[in-house]
């Protein structure tokens, strides 16, 4: 006498239907919400870094001066090359790290702001090559997504340029 129950094909179909329904609910999340989250996630570390570079209006901090003049080097082809025009680079980085995140938070010129932060990330990668896995790769991925998809509808871009989404 066999008391083993035969596997039910109904439970597999029910599971598939549940997964399909869950996937449909996840797909219904408006695209603008994750784009808004990406904008904030990318903006915050850059903005915080930008705040550390200033001791007042357009007055570079001593720390920023020291880093760009003494510590930071471009690691290219196995060589360590000092930054060209280190104070100009520090000033540009400090301005970019404040203005571009503000543009991202507002969703204004989102693609261009994200592109600027993507380029800054590339330079940071050349300066601090060990940070790629923990910092630079996620920043680059977030910036690239915003360059490709824009800021979404929860942004100023669609109000200024109706074709932007």
Short mmCIF file of C-alpha atoms in Angstrom, two decimals:
data_model
loop_
_atom_site.label_atom_id
_atom_site.label_comp_id
_atom_site.label_asym_id
_atom_site.label_seq_id
_atom_site.Cartn_x
_atom_site.Cartn_y
_atom_site.Cartn_z
CA UNK A 1 0.00 0.00 0.00
CA UNK A 2 1.48 3.34 -1.09
CA UNK A 3 0.67 6.24 1.23
CA UNK A 4 2.88 8.85 -0.44
CA UNK A 5 0.92 11.75 -1.84
CA UNK A 6 1.52 12.60 -5.45
CA UNK A 7 2.97 16.07 -5.99
CA UNK A 8 0.29 18.59 -6.74
CA UNK A 9 0.60 20.51 -9.97
CA UNK A 10 -1.76 23.10 -8.52
CA UNK A 11 0.79 24.32 -5.97
CA UNK A 12 3.37 24.99 -8.72
CA UNK A 13 0.82 26.96 -10.71
CA UNK A 14 -0.22 28.88 -7.60
CA UNK A 15 3.40 29.75 -6.87
CA UNK A 16 3.94 30.89 -10.46
CA UNK A 17 0.79 33.02 -10.27
CA UNK A 18 1.97 34.54 -6.99
CA UNK A 19 5.38 35.36 -8.45
CA UNK A 20 3.75 36.86 -11.56
CA UNK A 21 1.45 38.98 -9.41
CA UNK A 22 4.34 40.15 -7.18
CA UNK A 23 6.38 41.03 -10.25
CA UNK A 24 3.45 43.00 -11.63
CA UNK A 25 3.16 44.95 -8.38
CA UNK A 26 6.88 45.71 -8.40
CA UNK A 27 6.70 46.80 -12.04
CA UNK A 28 3.89 49.19 -11.09
CA UNK A 29 6.22 51.26 -8.90
CA UNK A 30 6.56 54.56 -10.73
CA UNK A 31 9.96 54.91 -12.39
CA UNK A 32 10.31 58.35 -10.86
CA UNK A 33 10.65 56.98 -7.31
CA UNK A 34 13.87 54.99 -7.83
CA UNK A 35 15.25 57.82 -9.98
CA UNK A 36 14.57 60.24 -7.11
CA UNK A 37 16.32 57.85 -4.71
CA UNK A 38 19.29 57.59 -7.08
CA UNK A 39 19.52 61.38 -7.29
CA UNK A 40 19.67 61.70 -3.50
CA UNK A 41 22.01 58.72 -3.04
CA UNK A 42 24.51 60.17 -5.51
CA UNK A 43 24.17 63.78 -4.37
CA UNK A 44 24.70 63.32 -0.63
CA UNK A 45 28.30 62.01 -0.55
CA UNK A 46 29.47 64.55 -3.12
CA UNK A 47 27.77 67.45 -1.34
CA UNK A 48 29.24 66.42 2.03
CA UNK A 49 32.68 66.20 0.45
CA UNK A 50 32.21 69.62 -1.14
CA UNK A 51 31.42 71.18 2.23
CA UNK A 52 34.81 70.06 3.57
CA UNK A 53 36.70 71.95 0.87
CA UNK A 54 35.70 75.46 1.97
CA UNK A 55 36.49 77.75 4.89
CA UNK A 56 34.19 80.48 3.61
CA UNK A 57 32.88 81.81 0.34
CA UNK A 58 35.35 80.65 -2.33
CA UNK A 59 38.09 80.24 0.30
CA UNK A 60 39.63 76.78 0.03
CA UNK A 61 40.21 74.98 3.29
CA UNK A 62 43.76 74.17 4.33
CA UNK A 63 42.86 70.50 4.14
CA UNK A 64 41.76 70.77 0.51
CA UNK A 65 44.88 72.73 -0.36
CA UNK A 66 47.11 70.14 1.26
CA UNK A 67 45.35 67.16 -0.35
CA UNK A 68 45.44 68.57 -3.87
CA UNK A 69 48.99 69.94 -3.58
CA UNK A 70 50.67 67.12 -1.63
CA UNK A 71 48.62 63.95 -1.37
CA UNK A 72 46.51 63.44 -4.46
CA UNK A 73 48.27 62.00 -7.47
CA UNK A 74 46.88 60.69 -10.74
CA UNK A 75 47.66 56.98 -11.04
CA UNK A 76 48.07 56.49 -14.78
CA UNK A 77 49.89 53.56 -16.38
CA UNK A 78 51.67 52.69 -13.15
CA UNK A 79 52.94 56.23 -12.61
CA UNK A 80 51.93 58.74 -9.95
CA UNK A 81 51.55 62.14 -11.58
CA UNK A 82 50.93 65.25 -9.44
CA UNK A 83 47.73 67.12 -10.17
CA UNK A 84 48.26 69.86 -12.74
CA UNK A 85 47.20 73.22 -11.31
CA UNK A 86 46.27 71.69 -7.92
CA UNK A 87 44.54 74.78 -6.50
CA UNK A 88 42.47 75.23 -9.64
CA UNK A 89 41.57 71.53 -9.50
CA UNK A 90 40.64 71.82 -5.81
CA UNK A 91 38.49 74.87 -6.53
CA UNK A 92 36.77 73.18 -9.47
CA UNK A 93 36.18 70.03 -7.43
CA UNK A 94 34.79 72.03 -4.50
CA UNK A 95 32.43 74.01 -6.71
CA UNK A 96 31.35 70.92 -8.63
CA UNK A 97 30.75 68.95 -5.44
CA UNK A 98 28.33 71.62 -4.23
CA UNK A 99 26.54 72.73 -7.39
CA UNK A 100 26.08 69.38 -9.17
CA UNK A 101 24.45 67.66 -6.16
CA UNK A 102 22.07 70.59 -5.70
CA UNK A 103 21.08 70.28 -9.36
CA UNK A 104 20.53 66.53 -8.84
CA UNK A 105 18.35 67.04 -5.77
CA UNK A 106 16.24 69.55 -7.67
CA UNK A 107 16.18 67.38 -10.77
CA UNK A 108 17.41 70.31 -12.84
CA UNK A 109 19.72 69.50 -15.76
CA UNK A 110 19.83 66.05 -14.21
CA UNK A 111 21.59 64.30 -17.08
CA UNK A 112 24.32 66.95 -17.25
CA UNK A 113 24.78 67.06 -13.46
CA UNK A 114 25.05 63.27 -13.37
CA UNK A 115 27.52 63.36 -16.26
CA UNK A 116 29.62 65.89 -14.34
CA UNK A 117 29.65 63.63 -11.27
CA UNK A 118 30.48 60.63 -13.47
CA UNK A 119 33.51 62.49 -14.80
CA UNK A 120 34.49 63.53 -11.28
CA UNK A 121 34.18 59.89 -10.21
CA UNK A 122 36.57 58.89 -13.01
CA UNK A 123 39.13 61.44 -11.80
CA UNK A 124 38.65 60.31 -8.20
CA UNK A 125 39.23 56.73 -9.36
CA UNK A 126 42.49 57.79 -10.97
CA UNK A 127 43.48 59.54 -7.73
CA UNK A 128 42.40 56.83 -5.28
CA UNK A 129 42.41 53.55 -7.20
CA UNK A 130 41.66 51.39 -4.14
CA UNK A 131 38.20 52.91 -3.71
CA UNK A 132 36.63 51.44 -6.83
CA UNK A 133 34.59 48.60 -5.28
CA UNK A 134 33.17 50.42 -2.26
CA UNK A 135 32.65 53.90 -3.63
CA UNK A 136 33.54 54.63 -7.23
CA UNK A 137 31.70 51.74 -8.88
CA UNK A 138 28.37 52.47 -7.12
CA UNK A 139 28.73 56.21 -7.81
CA UNK A 140 29.49 55.54 -11.47
CA UNK A 141 26.54 53.16 -11.76
CA UNK A 142 24.15 55.68 -10.19
CA UNK A 143 25.47 58.52 -12.34
CA UNK A 144 25.26 56.44 -15.50
CA UNK A 145 21.66 55.44 -14.74
CA UNK A 146 20.73 59.10 -14.29
CA UNK A 147 22.54 60.09 -17.49
CA UNK A 148 20.58 57.45 -19.40
CA UNK A 149 17.15 57.73 -17.75
CA UNK A 150 17.11 61.34 -16.54
CA UNK A 151 15.63 62.51 -13.27
CA UNK A 152 12.09 61.25 -13.71
CA UNK A 153 8.86 63.16 -13.27
CA UNK A 154 9.55 64.19 -9.68
CA UNK A 155 12.00 66.82 -10.87
CA UNK A 156 12.23 70.32 -12.27
CA UNK A 157 13.44 69.06 -15.67
CA UNK A 158 9.97 68.06 -16.97
CA UNK A 159 8.62 71.50 -16.00
CA UNK A 160 11.41 73.35 -17.78
CA UNK A 161 11.76 70.99 -20.73
CA UNK A 162 8.50 69.05 -21.19
CA UNK A 163 10.23 66.36 -23.26
CA UNK A 164 12.38 65.34 -20.24
CA UNK A 165 11.02 62.55 -18.04
#
